[in-house]
Amino acid sequence: MKSSRRIYISLSTVTALLCVPAAHAGGLFLWEIGTPTLGTASAGWAAMPEDAATAFTNPAGTVWRDETQVRVAAQALYGDVGFTNGGESNVPGNDGGNPVGWFPGGGAYAAGTFSENLGWGVAMAGNFGLGLDYDSDWAGRRFVQESDLIGMSLIPSLSWKINDCLSIGAGLNVMGAFFEYVSAPRAGLIPENAHLKYEDIDVGYGGNVGIIYRPVASTTFGITYTSKVDLTFKDNLRLSNFGPLFEPVVSQLNGTRTQIDMTVPATVTASLQQQLTPAITLYANLAWQDWSEFSGLTLALDNPDQTRVFVDEGYEDTGHVALGIRHAFSQGFLQGWNLSTGFAFDSSMQNESNLTANLVTGKAYRFGLGAGKELCPGLALDLGYTFLWSGDLDIDQTGRPPFNPRLEGTYKDTALHFLGGSVQFEF
């Protein structure tokens, strides 16, 4: 039983690596999952029951259809998160390169009905995580060389249409997660590189619930709540090349089963879809994410008197607002196409003065563009692009005595680019 569970987790992790973006700003959740909300910068997230991706974004929406729908999405991310040394760093090394670069993503979503008032949904996608891979000789290697926290969710759900205006839904969130941390602390009294590595996989469980309210055909309100997911990582900590000064703590911690508990935070999202004219539809979001429950993912060994390597960081809850619009063309060169655009803002989960090299996040401004067309009855194509801008993120990270490593500089013009497309089938 234990070995089969390990195989299941491993398969989930491989899928997650293909479905989860690498790094982002605001928090560790992404709004970009390759679906039509790319074009509205996430606006309308929980209020699009006509989209099969509602199985992921709001389970209450799956009952609002006459046919079974399946949407398959693919997405490419390019991250520009380069560090520039400010001159006060005290560890020799380079700027670390671009720790993100290109990263693939995607997801699959299905929704249908058992009866007029009972719907079902299944979604498999990942929008939680972070991945940074710096050059091995960079100036911040005392703190981190590689940091990955990646989660992928499988969400089966049911929905019930109470009346012609209101539906509710609930789903089980089965999240497979992968965590890896690598750094090169100082090797005792000589300025050489030691090696710290921690790596594990786990499965956690949570719940999604949602409401869709459509008082008139032109107005749709949606609200969804995703519960927290508790993850427990257990790995034999690997420590090597530490000098004699660290021999007591290394002999105590190296190879020992080390447990790290993490909480994927709860979220609440409220959305609006409002048809203004037969051709123009307005979308909006308000959201909250409980990042104060997230302890962080920093590991450090820089003091011979330490008894553990996990560093508990304090983070702040984040807020989100988005506004988008879509225009459907019924004549002319663009006949049959709809074009969309949107803007969103996410606050930061951490104060910029506390920025660390393993969690490069800040406030995020999103701009989206999208296009969609029904290619033939029962087959629709959607394309989208979202540009995420966080600007300059200053960092001044210092380690503990006796060596006091320091990384001081700026992640300049931090930005992410998401380019995605999806097709939706009706059966």
Short mmCIF file of C-alpha atoms in Angstrom, two decimals, residues 83-91 134 138-140 143 313 350-361 392-400 404-411:
data_model
loop_
_atom_site.label_atom_id
_atom_site.label_comp_id
_atom_site.label_asym_id
_atom_site.label_seq_id
_atom_site.Cartn_x
_atom_site.Cartn_y
_atom_site.Cartn_z
CA PHE A 83 19.14 39.66 -10.27
CA THR A 84 21.54 42.62 -10.39
CA ASN A 85 24.17 42.88 -7.64
CA GLY A 86 23.99 46.20 -5.82
CA GLY A 87 27.62 46.13 -4.66
CA GLU A 88 27.07 45.33 -0.96
CA SER A 89 26.86 41.53 -1.28
CA ASN A 90 29.73 39.90 0.59
CA VAL A 91 29.83 36.52 -1.19
CA TYR A 134 20.05 29.83 -10.15
CA TRP A 138 25.93 32.93 -8.01
CA ALA A 139 26.34 35.45 -5.18
CA GLY A 140 23.22 34.22 -3.35
CA PHE A 143 20.82 31.19 0.75
CA GLU A 313 8.83 33.23 7.55
CA GLN A 350 5.50 39.78 1.73
CA ASN A 351 6.88 43.16 2.65
CA GLU A 352 9.57 44.08 0.13
CA SER A 353 12.03 44.67 2.97
CA ASN A 354 11.72 40.93 3.77
CA LEU A 355 12.25 39.67 0.21
CA THR A 356 14.31 36.47 0.02
CA ALA A 357 16.08 34.91 -2.96
CA ASN A 358 14.06 31.70 -2.74
CA LEU A 359 10.69 33.50 -2.91
CA VAL A 360 10.88 36.36 -5.40
CA THR A 361 7.36 37.77 -5.22
CA ASP A 392 12.03 46.35 -9.60
CA LEU A 393 12.19 44.19 -6.46
CA ASP A 394 14.96 45.21 -4.05
CA ILE A 395 16.58 42.58 -1.86
CA ASP A 396 18.90 42.87 1.12
CA GLN A 397 19.02 39.40 2.66
CA THR A 398 21.42 38.64 5.48
CA GLY A 399 22.29 35.39 7.20
CA ARG A 400 22.99 34.72 10.84
CA ASN A 404 26.69 36.80 8.17
CA PRO A 405 26.33 36.25 4.40
CA ARG A 406 24.62 39.12 2.59
CA LEU A 407 22.86 39.40 -0.76
CA GLU A 408 22.08 42.97 -1.74
CA GLY A 409 20.75 44.16 -5.07
CA THR A 410 17.66 44.32 -7.28
CA TYR A 411 15.59 42.02 -9.41
#
